[in-house]
Amino acid sequence: MEGRASQTSRADSSTTTLPVPPDDQTPPEEHIVTKDFGFLPIPKNLRHDPNHPAHFGLLLNITFGFCGTFVLANLYYCQPLLIQFSKSFGVTYDEVSRIPTLVQVGYAAGLLFISTLGDLVRRRPLIIALVFIAASLSVGLAFTTNLAAFEALNFLTGAFTIVPQILLPLAADLAPPERRATAMSIVLSGLLLGILIARVIAGTIAQYVTWRVVYYMAFAMQYVVVVWLYLVLPDYPAKNKGATYFGILFSMAKLAVTEPMLVQAVLISIPSSACYTNFWVTLTFLLDGPPYEYSTLVIGLFGLVGMVGVALAPLVGRAIDVLVPWFASVIAVICYVIINAIGVGANGVNVASVVIVCIGLDVFRQMVQVSLTTAVFSLDANARARINAVILISLFIGQVMGTSVGSKLFTTYGWRAAAGASLGWSGLMLIAILARGPHVPRYTWVGYAGGCEVRKNKVADMQERQDEESRGPDPVITGSKTDQGHQVIVDGEARDEKVIEKVRIDGTPGEMETLSRDEKQAQPTAQ
């Protein structure tokens, strides 16, 4: 009895013994939620069952993209309508140019304070509620006759138009690793389609009827999305049970300043978004004036040119699934520089240049975003909503820069000054991507290391070999029971009981099985 008590005492004092809960403390099975918001029944086939998880196939992936299209469009309906707003509210171009900025500011507020809830609560009710609120706010946009009220409603609509940015990390969570970039590219293509279709629809409708009809259509489509999501979106449990809202916000801020890869992605995303937004916001003014003098309908139809980027989205995703994301980013950034240089030279001279820039910005912006997001999502699977929020807040900063700086430069100095700003921003992107190489250690801020392997599967094979070499050969463990306690021989060397406990904790299951049955029974009980 004294020997057994002595063993127990020593086990209690050891800092290397892992706690093992007794059998009667096994966690209970996860409760299956049957209602959204406490009163709305969830269809039985969509309820989360841990024993039969929902399958994330192509249909659900496309559903995510479809929903993203008609929700994100809220942010871009206003861009081809600025001239109509100016006439309807009786104000100058400078005053109505605040509207795109305000909707983007609201979007950023939603990313910061609402989208991070995706790491805290069940995402099905969160997504459905947000779409419903955004749709209801669009009703106000259709009927208001006061510019200040219209601006305020645009801000609020932007704040609740963050559903696509909850769907994106959800797709990354559900898709298998080898298809993650492809799944994300499909969702992002839906977002890109939303940007384009918003401009085309808004420009076409406003050519023949009042701009208010655009917002009638907007809230109708969003209510359709609410019903569709209710019928097809599976329920999933919360990811970080026990976390708090302010804890989530604090951890997001910490990630934004302590992860070199994420900081690099932010420094690339800001100018990338500024270039893209600058082009599309100032395009309305460019095509409305000489030498083009196109109608609102024709200006809106320019969004169709960007459909090429949507069509190429699956190919972009597949390429990124094969490549190390850094190399995909480098290719896209170099092409960004070339496209913006073409814009500086000829956007105000020949419409062919405008078409080339439309296609190039859509394709390579998407390539940059998918490759950067794929890379940073690998940092922490349980923090993807927060990581995504950091990236998207940086995109918002770029959108504000592109909208405000681009509009000011265009109205003051002309189209070439606005295009020159985009070229300068794309140069900053190139500096940021080249400052940190593809295979450097996680917490290295600047430099290159680890070679230049381009293929993702080869890098994984190399890492696996390095891990095997670092572990070395498996130790040979034998054991016997003595009156004084335990004696273990590890690779021919006798070790005392304190070392035995560490070997047992650090050993693999295969090593543990080499101990004799008597030796296992003689182990002290872990506390």
Short mmCIF file of C-alpha atoms in Angstrom, two decimals:
data_model
loop_
_atom_site.label_atom_id
_atom_site.label_comp_id
_atom_site.label_asym_id
_atom_site.label_seq_id
_atom_site.Cartn_x
_atom_site.Cartn_y
_atom_site.Cartn_z
CA MET A 1 0.00 0.00 0.00
CA GLU A 2 2.85 2.40 0.82
CA GLY A 3 4.47 1.75 -2.58
CA ARG A 4 1.18 2.43 -4.35
CA ALA A 5 0.60 5.62 -2.33
CA SER A 6 4.14 6.73 -3.10
CA GLN A 7 3.56 6.18 -6.77
CA THR A 8 0.34 8.19 -6.66
CA SER A 9 2.04 11.04 -4.81
CA ARG A 10 4.83 11.19 -7.34
CA ALA A 11 2.34 11.13 -10.20
CA ASP A 12 0.45 14.06 -8.63
CA SER A 13 3.61 16.17 -8.38
CA SER A 14 4.77 15.50 -11.93
CA THR A 15 4.18 18.38 -14.33
CA THR A 16 4.28 16.07 -17.34
CA THR A 17 1.27 13.91 -16.53
CA LEU A 18 -1.74 14.72 -18.69
CA PRO A 19 -5.19 14.71 -17.04
CA VAL A 20 -7.45 11.89 -18.14
CA PRO A 21 -11.15 12.29 -17.31
CA PRO A 22 -12.81 9.28 -15.71
CA ASP A 23 -15.32 7.27 -17.72
CA ASP A 24 -18.29 8.81 -15.92
CA GLN A 25 -17.25 12.29 -17.14
CA THR A 26 -17.47 11.55 -20.87
CA PRO A 27 -18.85 14.64 -22.64
CA PRO A 28 -22.51 14.27 -23.57
CA GLU A 29 -23.56 13.97 -27.18
CA GLU A 30 -24.10 17.27 -28.96
CA HIS A 31 -27.66 18.51 -28.79
CA ILE A 32 -29.41 18.70 -32.17
CA VAL A 33 -30.98 22.15 -32.65
CA THR A 34 -34.43 21.94 -34.24
CA LYS A 35 -35.44 25.62 -34.45
CA ASP A 36 -33.93 28.86 -35.71
CA PHE A 37 -34.43 31.90 -33.46
CA GLY A 38 -36.28 29.65 -31.00
CA PHE A 39 -39.47 29.46 -33.06
CA LEU A 40 -38.75 28.76 -36.75
CA PRO A 41 -38.46 25.00 -37.41
CA ILE A 42 -35.36 23.83 -39.26
CA PRO A 43 -36.17 21.27 -42.00
CA LYS A 44 -35.22 17.83 -40.70
CA ASN A 45 -32.73 17.14 -43.49
CA LEU A 46 -30.85 20.36 -42.66
CA ARG A 47 -30.45 19.85 -38.90
CA HIS A 48 -26.92 19.25 -37.73
CA ASP A 49 -26.29 15.64 -36.81
CA PRO A 50 -22.69 14.94 -35.71
CA ASN A 51 -23.10 11.32 -36.79
CA HIS A 52 -24.31 12.30 -40.28
CA PRO A 53 -22.72 15.65 -41.24
CA ALA A 54 -24.07 17.47 -44.28
CA HIS A 55 -22.26 16.91 -47.55
CA PHE A 56 -20.69 20.02 -49.09
CA GLY A 57 -21.09 19.32 -52.78
CA LEU A 58 -21.17 21.40 -55.92
CA LEU A 59 -24.86 22.32 -55.50
CA LEU A 60 -24.33 23.84 -52.05
CA ASN A 61 -21.14 25.53 -53.25
CA ILE A 62 -23.04 27.15 -56.12
CA THR A 63 -25.81 28.14 -53.71
CA PHE A 64 -23.22 30.02 -51.65
CA GLY A 65 -22.07 31.83 -54.80
CA PHE A 66 -25.65 32.63 -55.89
CA CYS A 67 -26.54 34.12 -52.51
CA GLY A 68 -23.34 36.13 -52.48
CA THR A 69 -24.20 37.58 -55.89
CA PHE A 70 -27.53 39.15 -54.94
CA VAL A 71 -26.50 40.24 -51.45
CA LEU A 72 -23.16 41.85 -52.31
CA ALA A 73 -24.83 43.67 -55.21
CA ASN A 74 -26.22 46.09 -52.58
CA LEU A 75 -22.81 47.74 -52.43
CA TYR A 76 -22.59 48.46 -56.15
CA TYR A 77 -26.07 49.39 -57.43
CA CYS A 78 -25.26 53.02 -56.71
CA GLN A 79 -22.11 53.29 -58.83
CA PRO A 80 -23.66 53.64 -62.33
CA LEU A 81 -26.54 55.72 -60.88
CA LEU A 82 -24.52 58.67 -59.58
CA ILE A 83 -25.61 60.94 -62.40
CA GLN A 84 -29.30 60.06 -61.79
CA PHE A 85 -28.85 60.65 -58.04
CA SER A 86 -27.39 64.07 -58.79
CA LYS A 87 -30.41 65.04 -60.90
CA SER A 88 -33.01 63.45 -58.59
CA PHE A 89 -31.72 65.02 -55.36
CA GLY A 90 -30.61 68.27 -57.06
CA VAL A 91 -26.97 68.11 -55.89
CA THR A 92 -23.50 68.14 -57.49
CA TYR A 93 -21.37 65.17 -58.55
CA ASP A 94 -19.07 65.78 -55.59
CA GLU A 95 -21.98 65.40 -53.16
CA VAL A 96 -23.36 62.18 -54.66
CA SER A 97 -19.84 60.72 -54.80
CA ARG A 98 -20.16 60.36 -51.00
CA ILE A 99 -22.78 57.63 -51.45
CA PRO A 100 -20.36 54.85 -52.64
CA THR A 101 -17.99 55.85 -49.84
CA LEU A 102 -20.69 55.66 -47.15
CA VAL A 103 -21.92 52.25 -48.25
CA GLN A 104 -18.33 50.96 -48.12
CA VAL A 105 -17.81 52.48 -44.65
CA GLY A 106 -20.94 50.70 -43.46
CA TYR A 107 -19.65 47.49 -45.01
CA ALA A 108 -16.39 47.84 -43.07
CA ALA A 109 -18.30 48.37 -39.80
CA GLY A 110 -20.26 45.19 -40.50
CA LEU A 111 -17.06 43.26 -41.21
CA LEU A 112 -15.53 44.38 -37.93
CA PHE A 113 -18.49 44.03 -35.58
CA ILE A 114 -20.82 41.49 -37.23
CA SER A 115 -18.94 39.08 -39.51
CA THR A 116 -16.68 37.96 -36.64
CA LEU A 117 -19.79 36.39 -35.07
CA GLY A 118 -19.21 33.58 -37.57
CA ASP A 119 -16.53 32.26 -35.16
CA LEU A 120 -18.88 32.50 -32.20
CA VAL A 121 -22.48 31.52 -33.04
CA ARG A 122 -24.40 29.14 -35.30
CA ARG A 123 -24.05 30.46 -38.82
CA ARG A 124 -27.38 29.38 -40.35
CA PRO A 125 -29.61 31.73 -38.27
CA LEU A 126 -26.96 34.47 -38.42
CA ILE A 127 -26.88 34.38 -42.23
CA ILE A 128 -30.67 34.27 -42.64
CA ALA A 129 -31.20 37.17 -40.22
CA LEU A 130 -28.60 39.37 -41.89
CA VAL A 131 -30.04 38.89 -45.38
CA PHE A 132 -33.54 39.68 -44.09
CA ILE A 133 -32.36 42.93 -42.45
CA ALA A 134 -30.43 44.01 -45.57
CA ALA A 135 -33.50 43.35 -47.74
CA SER A 136 -35.71 45.41 -45.43
CA LEU A 137 -33.27 48.35 -45.52
CA SER A 138 -33.36 48.24 -49.33
CA VAL A 139 -37.08 49.00 -49.11
CA GLY A 140 -36.19 52.33 -47.50
CA LEU A 141 -33.67 53.10 -50.26
CA ALA A 142 -36.42 52.66 -52.84
CA PHE A 143 -38.81 55.14 -51.22
CA THR A 144 -36.77 57.88 -49.52
CA THR A 145 -36.73 61.36 -51.09
CA ASN A 146 -34.13 62.94 -48.77
CA LEU A 147 -30.42 62.75 -49.61
CA ALA A 148 -29.32 62.57 -45.95
CA ALA A 149 -31.74 59.72 -45.25
CA PHE A 150 -30.61 57.98 -48.44
CA GLU A 151 -26.99 58.23 -47.33
CA ALA A 152 -27.80 56.91 -43.83
CA LEU A 153 -29.72 53.96 -45.26
CA ASN A 154 -26.82 53.17 -47.60
CA PHE A 155 -24.50 53.07 -44.58
CA LEU A 156 -26.77 50.64 -42.72
CA THR A 157 -27.34 48.50 -45.81
CA GLY A 158 -23.59 48.20 -46.22
CA ALA A 159 -23.22 47.14 -42.58
CA PHE A 160 -25.61 44.20 -43.02
CA THR A 161 -24.34 43.18 -46.46
CA ILE A 162 -21.59 40.99 -45.03
CA VAL A 163 -23.25 37.59 -45.51
CA PRO A 164 -20.90 36.59 -48.38
CA GLN A 165 -17.99 37.08 -46.00
CA ILE A 166 -19.53 34.59 -43.58
CA LEU A 167 -20.21 32.14 -46.41
CA LEU A 168 -16.57 32.29 -47.59
CA PRO A 169 -14.90 30.89 -44.42
CA LEU A 170 -17.82 28.47 -44.06
CA ALA A 171 -17.01 27.09 -47.52
CA ALA A 172 -13.33 26.81 -46.51
CA ASP A 173 -14.33 24.90 -43.36
CA LEU A 174 -16.53 22.44 -45.22
CA ALA A 175 -14.56 21.81 -48.41
CA PRO A 176 -11.83 19.12 -48.40
CA PRO A 177 -8.31 20.62 -48.27
CA GLU A 178 -7.43 19.59 -51.82
CA ARG A 179 -10.51 21.46 -53.15
CA ARG A 180 -10.48 24.42 -50.78
CA ALA A 181 -9.21 27.03 -53.25
CA THR A 182 -11.66 25.80 -55.90
CA ALA A 183 -14.60 26.03 -53.47
CA MET A 184 -13.54 29.51 -52.38
CA SER A 185 -13.10 30.65 -55.98
CA ILE A 186 -16.69 29.62 -56.75
CA VAL A 187 -17.97 31.70 -53.83
CA LEU A 188 -15.73 34.60 -54.83
CA SER A 189 -16.93 34.34 -58.44
CA GLY A 190 -20.45 34.82 -57.08
CA LEU A 191 -19.24 37.96 -55.32
CA LEU A 192 -17.56 39.21 -58.48
CA LEU A 193 -20.72 38.45 -60.44
CA GLY A 194 -22.67 40.47 -57.88
CA ILE A 195 -20.43 43.47 -58.48
CA LEU A 196 -20.82 43.20 -62.24
CA ILE A 197 -24.50 42.32 -62.40
CA ALA A 198 -25.32 45.20 -60.04
CA ARG A 199 -23.79 47.68 -62.47
CA VAL A 200 -25.42 46.10 -65.52
CA ILE A 201 -28.89 45.86 -63.95
CA ALA A 202 -28.73 49.32 -62.42
CA GLY A 203 -27.53 50.96 -65.62
CA THR A 204 -30.09 49.15 -67.80
CA ILE A 205 -33.08 49.86 -65.57
CA ALA A 206 -32.17 53.52 -65.02
CA GLN A 207 -31.95 54.05 -68.78
CA TYR A 208 -35.68 53.40 -69.20
CA VAL A 209 -37.34 54.04 -65.81
CA THR A 210 -36.54 55.75 -62.52
CA TRP A 211 -33.53 54.59 -60.53
CA ARG A 212 -35.89 53.62 -57.68
CA VAL A 213 -36.93 50.52 -59.61
CA VAL A 214 -33.38 49.23 -59.10
CA TYR A 215 -33.99 49.10 -55.35
CA TYR A 216 -37.47 47.57 -55.78
CA MET A 217 -35.75 44.72 -57.59
CA ALA A 218 -32.98 44.59 -54.98
CA PHE A 219 -35.20 43.97 -51.97
CA ALA A 220 -37.35 41.48 -53.92
CA MET A 221 -34.30 39.39 -54.87
CA GLN A 222 -32.96 39.45 -51.31
CA TYR A 223 -36.25 38.18 -49.89
CA VAL A 224 -36.00 35.33 -52.43
CA VAL A 225 -32.50 34.62 -51.11
CA VAL A 226 -33.86 34.48 -47.53
CA VAL A 227 -36.40 31.81 -48.52
CA TRP A 228 -33.83 29.89 -50.55
CA LEU A 229 -31.32 29.84 -47.67
CA TYR A 230 -34.01 28.67 -45.26
CA LEU A 231 -34.72 25.71 -47.57
CA VAL A 232 -31.16 24.61 -48.43
CA LEU A 233 -28.61 25.93 -45.89
CA PRO A 234 -27.61 23.18 -43.42
CA ASP A 235 -27.22 24.01 -39.75
CA TYR A 236 -23.74 23.86 -38.21
CA PRO A 237 -22.71 24.19 -34.58
CA ALA A 238 -20.78 27.14 -33.20
CA LYS A 239 -17.02 26.81 -33.72
CA ASN A 240 -15.61 28.32 -30.51
CA LYS A 241 -17.92 27.38 -27.67
CA GLY A 242 -17.12 29.26 -24.51
CA ALA A 243 -15.55 32.21 -26.35
CA THR A 244 -16.88 35.72 -25.79
CA TYR A 245 -17.67 38.45 -28.31
CA PHE A 246 -15.04 40.83 -26.97
CA GLY A 247 -12.54 37.98 -26.74
CA ILE A 248 -13.13 37.28 -30.43
CA LEU A 249 -12.57 40.96 -31.29
CA PHE A 250 -9.38 41.09 -29.21
CA SER A 251 -7.99 37.94 -30.81
CA MET A 252 -8.74 39.37 -34.25
CA ALA A 253 -6.76 42.51 -33.40
CA LYS A 254 -3.92 40.33 -32.11
CA LEU A 255 -3.84 38.27 -35.31
CA ALA A 256 -3.65 41.48 -37.35
CA VAL A 257 -0.35 42.52 -35.77
CA THR A 258 1.38 39.23 -34.85
CA GLU A 259 1.08 37.11 -38.01
CA PRO A 260 3.59 38.17 -40.71
CA MET A 261 1.74 36.33 -43.49
CA LEU A 262 -1.52 38.06 -42.59
CA VAL A 263 0.16 41.47 -42.42
CA GLN A 264 1.70 40.86 -45.85
CA ALA A 265 -1.75 39.90 -47.20
CA VAL A 266 -3.19 43.14 -45.78
CA LEU A 267 -0.47 45.25 -47.38
CA ILE A 268 -1.28 43.66 -50.75
CA SER A 269 -5.06 43.74 -50.37
CA ILE A 270 -5.31 47.47 -49.63
CA PRO A 271 -3.74 48.72 -52.89
CA SER A 272 -5.34 45.85 -54.87
CA SER A 273 -8.80 46.95 -53.79
CA ALA A 274 -7.96 50.62 -54.31
CA CYS A 275 -6.97 49.97 -57.94
CA TYR A 276 -10.12 47.99 -58.66
CA THR A 277 -12.54 50.42 -57.03
CA ASN A 278 -10.82 53.47 -58.50
CA PHE A 279 -11.30 52.09 -62.00
CA TRP A 280 -14.97 51.15 -61.65
CA VAL A 281 -16.07 54.31 -59.83
CA THR A 282 -14.34 56.68 -62.24
CA LEU A 283 -15.41 54.60 -65.27
CA THR A 284 -18.89 56.19 -65.07
CA PHE A 285 -17.42 59.68 -65.39
CA LEU A 286 -14.90 58.58 -68.05
CA LEU A 287 -17.49 57.03 -70.37
CA ASP A 288 -20.02 59.82 -69.78
CA GLY A 289 -17.59 62.48 -71.05
CA PRO A 290 -15.58 63.01 -74.22
CA PRO A 291 -14.45 61.24 -76.33
CA TYR A 292 -17.02 58.52 -75.50
CA GLU A 293 -20.20 60.24 -74.22
CA TYR A 294 -22.01 56.92 -73.73
CA SER A 295 -25.51 56.57 -72.29
CA THR A 296 -26.21 55.13 -68.84
CA LEU A 297 -27.30 51.88 -70.54
CA VAL A 298 -24.00 51.46 -72.35
CA ILE A 299 -22.01 52.34 -69.24
CA GLY A 300 -23.92 49.70 -67.28
CA LEU A 301 -23.35 47.11 -70.00
CA PHE A 302 -19.59 47.48 -69.55
CA GLY A 303 -20.08 45.29 -66.51
CA LEU A 304 -20.73 42.40 -68.90
CA VAL A 305 -17.10 42.60 -69.99
CA GLY A 306 -16.11 41.51 -66.51
CA MET A 307 -18.07 38.28 -66.93
CA VAL A 308 -14.89 36.86 -68.42
CA GLY A 309 -13.40 36.94 -64.92
CA VAL A 310 -16.37 35.04 -63.54
CA ALA A 311 -16.07 32.40 -66.26
CA LEU A 312 -12.40 31.89 -65.45
CA ALA A 313 -12.96 31.56 -61.69
CA PRO A 314 -12.92 27.71 -61.53
CA LEU A 315 -9.69 27.62 -63.57
CA VAL A 316 -8.11 30.19 -61.25
CA GLY A 317 -9.13 28.10 -58.24
CA ARG A 318 -7.71 24.90 -59.70
CA ALA A 319 -4.42 26.62 -60.51
CA ILE A 320 -4.13 27.89 -56.94
CA ASP A 321 -4.93 24.40 -55.57
CA VAL A 322 -1.83 23.15 -57.42
CA LEU A 323 0.54 26.07 -56.79
CA VAL A 324 2.02 27.39 -53.58
CA PRO A 325 -0.24 30.46 -53.03
CA TRP A 326 2.70 32.90 -52.98
CA PHE A 327 3.59 32.14 -56.60
CA ALA A 328 -0.01 32.60 -57.73
CA SER A 329 0.00 35.97 -55.96
CA VAL A 330 3.25 37.04 -57.66
CA ILE A 331 1.89 36.18 -61.12
CA ALA A 332 -1.34 38.09 -60.44
CA VAL A 333 0.44 41.17 -59.04
CA ILE A 334 2.82 41.42 -62.01
CA CYS A 335 -0.18 41.24 -64.35
CA TYR A 336 -1.88 43.92 -62.23
CA VAL A 337 1.04 46.27 -62.86
CA ILE A 338 0.90 45.63 -66.61
CA ILE A 339 -2.88 46.15 -66.79
CA ASN A 340 -2.72 49.45 -64.90
CA ALA A 341 0.12 50.66 -67.11
CA ILE A 342 -2.12 50.05 -70.13
CA GLY A 343 -4.85 52.07 -68.40
CA VAL A 344 -2.53 55.04 -67.83
CA GLY A 345 -1.54 55.05 -71.47
CA ALA A 346 -4.85 54.63 -73.28
CA ASN A 347 -8.04 54.54 -71.14
CA GLY A 348 -9.09 58.01 -72.24
CA VAL A 349 -8.06 57.49 -75.85
CA ASN A 350 -9.39 54.13 -77.06
CA VAL A 351 -12.23 52.01 -75.76
CA ALA A 352 -10.23 48.82 -76.44
CA SER A 353 -7.94 49.80 -73.56
CA VAL A 354 -10.96 50.14 -71.28
CA VAL A 355 -12.13 46.63 -72.24
CA ILE A 356 -8.68 45.13 -71.61
CA VAL A 357 -8.44 46.78 -68.20
CA CYS A 358 -11.97 45.62 -67.30
CA ILE A 359 -11.11 41.98 -68.00
CA GLY A 360 -7.62 42.10 -66.51
CA LEU A 361 -8.62 43.72 -63.23
CA ASP A 362 -11.48 41.25 -62.70
CA VAL A 363 -9.35 38.16 -63.39
CA PHE A 364 -6.18 39.13 -61.55
CA ARG A 365 -7.89 40.75 -58.58
CA GLN A 366 -9.74 37.49 -58.02
CA MET A 367 -6.50 35.53 -58.37
CA VAL A 368 -4.80 37.75 -55.80
CA GLN A 369 -7.65 37.47 -53.32
CA VAL A 370 -8.11 33.69 -53.59
CA SER A 371 -4.38 32.97 -53.28
CA LEU A 372 -3.92 35.29 -50.30
CA THR A 373 -7.05 33.99 -48.54
CA THR A 374 -6.03 30.35 -49.12
CA ALA A 375 -2.64 31.07 -47.58
CA VAL A 376 -3.84 32.91 -44.46
CA PHE A 377 -6.70 30.47 -43.76
CA SER A 378 -4.02 27.85 -43.08
CA LEU A 379 -2.86 29.83 -40.02
CA ASP A 380 -5.76 28.81 -37.74
CA ALA A 381 -8.82 26.81 -38.84
CA ASN A 382 -10.83 27.98 -35.81
CA ALA A 383 -10.22 31.67 -36.54
CA ARG A 384 -11.09 31.83 -40.22
CA ALA A 385 -13.96 34.29 -39.78
CA ARG A 386 -11.63 36.65 -37.89
CA ILE A 387 -8.81 36.22 -40.41
CA ASN A 388 -11.28 36.81 -43.23
CA ALA A 389 -12.54 39.94 -41.44
CA VAL A 390 -8.99 41.32 -41.22
CA ILE A 391 -8.49 40.74 -44.96
CA LEU A 392 -11.83 42.28 -45.81
CA ILE A 393 -11.30 45.32 -43.61
CA SER A 394 -8.10 45.89 -45.56
CA LEU A 395 -10.11 45.55 -48.78
CA PHE A 396 -12.54 48.12 -47.42
CA ILE A 397 -9.70 50.54 -46.68
CA GLY A 398 -8.62 50.09 -50.27
CA GLN A 399 -12.17 50.66 -51.51
CA VAL A 400 -12.42 53.90 -49.59
CA MET A 401 -9.05 54.98 -50.96
CA GLY A 402 -10.04 54.06 -54.50
CA THR A 403 -13.45 55.72 -54.28
CA SER A 404 -12.43 58.97 -52.58
CA VAL A 405 -8.92 59.49 -53.99
CA GLY A 406 -9.85 58.25 -57.46
CA SER A 407 -12.97 60.44 -57.70
CA LYS A 408 -11.08 63.49 -56.44
CA LEU A 409 -8.20 62.99 -58.85
CA PHE A 410 -10.55 62.41 -61.78
CA THR A 411 -12.74 65.46 -61.16
CA THR A 412 -9.71 67.68 -60.47
CA TYR A 413 -6.95 66.45 -62.80
CA GLY A 414 -8.63 64.09 -65.27
CA TRP A 415 -8.65 60.40 -66.12
CA ARG A 416 -4.87 59.95 -66.48
CA ALA A 417 -4.19 61.14 -62.93
CA ALA A 418 -6.73 58.64 -61.57
CA ALA A 419 -5.20 55.83 -63.65
CA GLY A 420 -1.71 56.86 -62.51
CA ALA A 421 -2.76 56.43 -58.89
CA SER A 422 -3.77 52.82 -59.68
CA LEU A 423 -0.39 52.17 -61.29
CA GLY A 424 1.38 53.49 -58.19
CA TRP A 425 -0.77 51.29 -55.93
CA SER A 426 -0.01 48.20 -58.00
CA GLY A 427 3.71 48.96 -57.60
CA LEU A 428 3.24 48.88 -53.81
CA MET A 429 1.59 45.47 -54.18
CA LEU A 430 4.68 44.17 -55.97
CA ILE A 431 7.01 45.45 -53.23
CA ALA A 432 4.87 43.84 -50.50
CA ILE A 433 4.67 40.40 -52.14
CA LEU A 434 8.41 40.26 -52.92
CA ALA A 435 9.45 41.34 -49.41
CA ARG A 436 8.57 37.94 -47.88
CA GLY A 437 9.21 34.65 -49.64
CA PRO A 438 6.96 31.59 -49.99
CA HIS A 439 8.62 29.16 -47.58
CA VAL A 440 9.94 31.30 -44.73
CA PRO A 441 9.11 30.27 -41.14
CA ARG A 442 5.74 31.42 -39.85
CA TYR A 443 7.01 34.30 -37.70
CA THR A 444 9.63 35.63 -40.12
CA TRP A 445 8.69 39.12 -41.30
CA VAL A 446 11.05 39.75 -44.23
CA GLY A 447 13.33 37.56 -46.33
CA TYR A 448 13.58 34.22 -48.13
CA ALA A 449 14.23 30.68 -46.91
CA GLY A 450 13.29 27.09 -47.64
CA GLY A 451 13.88 27.05 -51.37
CA CYS A 452 11.62 27.99 -54.27
CA GLU A 453 9.44 24.91 -54.81
CA VAL A 454 6.34 25.97 -56.77
CA ARG A 455 4.06 22.91 -56.44
CA LYS A 456 2.03 22.58 -53.28
CA ASN A 457 2.14 18.76 -53.13
CA LYS A 458 5.94 18.73 -53.40
CA VAL A 459 6.20 21.15 -50.48
CA ALA A 460 3.94 18.87 -48.41
CA ASP A 461 6.13 15.84 -49.24
CA MET A 462 9.29 17.73 -48.27
CA GLN A 463 7.74 18.82 -44.97
CA GLU A 464 6.71 15.27 -44.17
CA ARG A 465 10.25 13.98 -44.79
CA GLN A 466 11.72 16.72 -42.62
CA ASP A 467 9.32 15.84 -39.80
CA GLU A 468 10.33 12.17 -40.01
CA GLU A 469 14.03 13.05 -39.93
CA SER A 470 13.58 15.38 -36.95
CA ARG A 471 11.83 12.64 -34.96
CA GLY A 472 14.62 10.14 -35.59
CA PRO A 473 14.21 6.37 -35.22
CA ASP A 474 11.49 5.14 -32.89
CA PRO A 475 12.89 4.16 -29.46
CA VAL A 476 12.67 0.55 -28.30
CA ILE A 477 10.76 0.50 -25.00
CA THR A 478 10.56 -2.42 -22.63
CA GLY A 479 9.42 -2.46 -19.05
CA SER A 480 9.27 -4.49 -15.87
CA LYS A 481 7.79 -4.09 -12.40
CA THR A 482 9.98 -3.86 -9.27
CA ASP A 483 9.27 -3.39 -5.58
CA GLN A 484 10.50 0.21 -5.81
CA GLY A 485 8.29 1.19 -8.75
CA HIS A 486 9.04 1.03 -12.47
CA GLN A 487 12.13 0.38 -14.49
CA VAL A 488 12.15 1.11 -18.20
CA ILE A 489 14.84 0.45 -20.79
CA VAL A 490 14.76 2.99 -23.64
CA ASP A 491 17.21 2.11 -26.43
CA GLY A 492 19.19 0.06 -23.94
CA GLU A 493 19.41 2.80 -21.29
CA ALA A 494 17.73 2.45 -17.88
CA ARG A 495 15.69 5.48 -16.78
CA ASP A 496 13.97 6.41 -13.54
CA GLU A 497 10.22 6.69 -13.01
CA LYS A 498 10.00 10.46 -13.64
CA VAL A 499 11.49 9.98 -17.09
CA ILE A 500 9.13 7.03 -17.63
CA GLU A 501 6.13 9.32 -17.31
CA LYS A 502 7.55 11.77 -19.88
CA VAL A 503 8.32 8.98 -22.32
CA ARG A 504 4.77 7.70 -21.96
CA ILE A 505 3.24 11.15 -22.57
CA ASP A 506 5.42 11.99 -25.56
CA GLY A 507 5.34 8.51 -27.05
CA THR A 508 3.14 7.46 -29.93
CA PRO A 509 0.30 4.94 -29.49
CA GLY A 510 2.49 2.30 -31.13
CA GLU A 511 5.24 2.85 -28.55
CA MET A 512 2.79 2.65 -25.69
CA GLU A 513 1.59 -0.76 -26.86
CA THR A 514 5.08 -2.22 -26.42
CA LEU A 515 4.72 -2.03 -22.63
CA SER A 516 3.68 -5.27 -20.99
CA ARG A 517 0.18 -5.74 -19.59
CA ASP A 518 1.61 -5.85 -16.04
CA GLU A 519 3.51 -2.63 -16.65
CA LYS A 520 0.36 -0.81 -17.85
CA GLN A 521 -1.56 -1.97 -14.80
CA ALA A 522 1.24 -0.75 -12.54
CA GLN A 523 1.12 2.83 -13.97
CA PRO A 524 0.09 5.54 -11.49
CA THR A 525 -3.40 6.93 -12.11
CA ALA A 526 -3.17 10.24 -14.04
CA GLN A 527 -4.78 13.14 -12.25
#
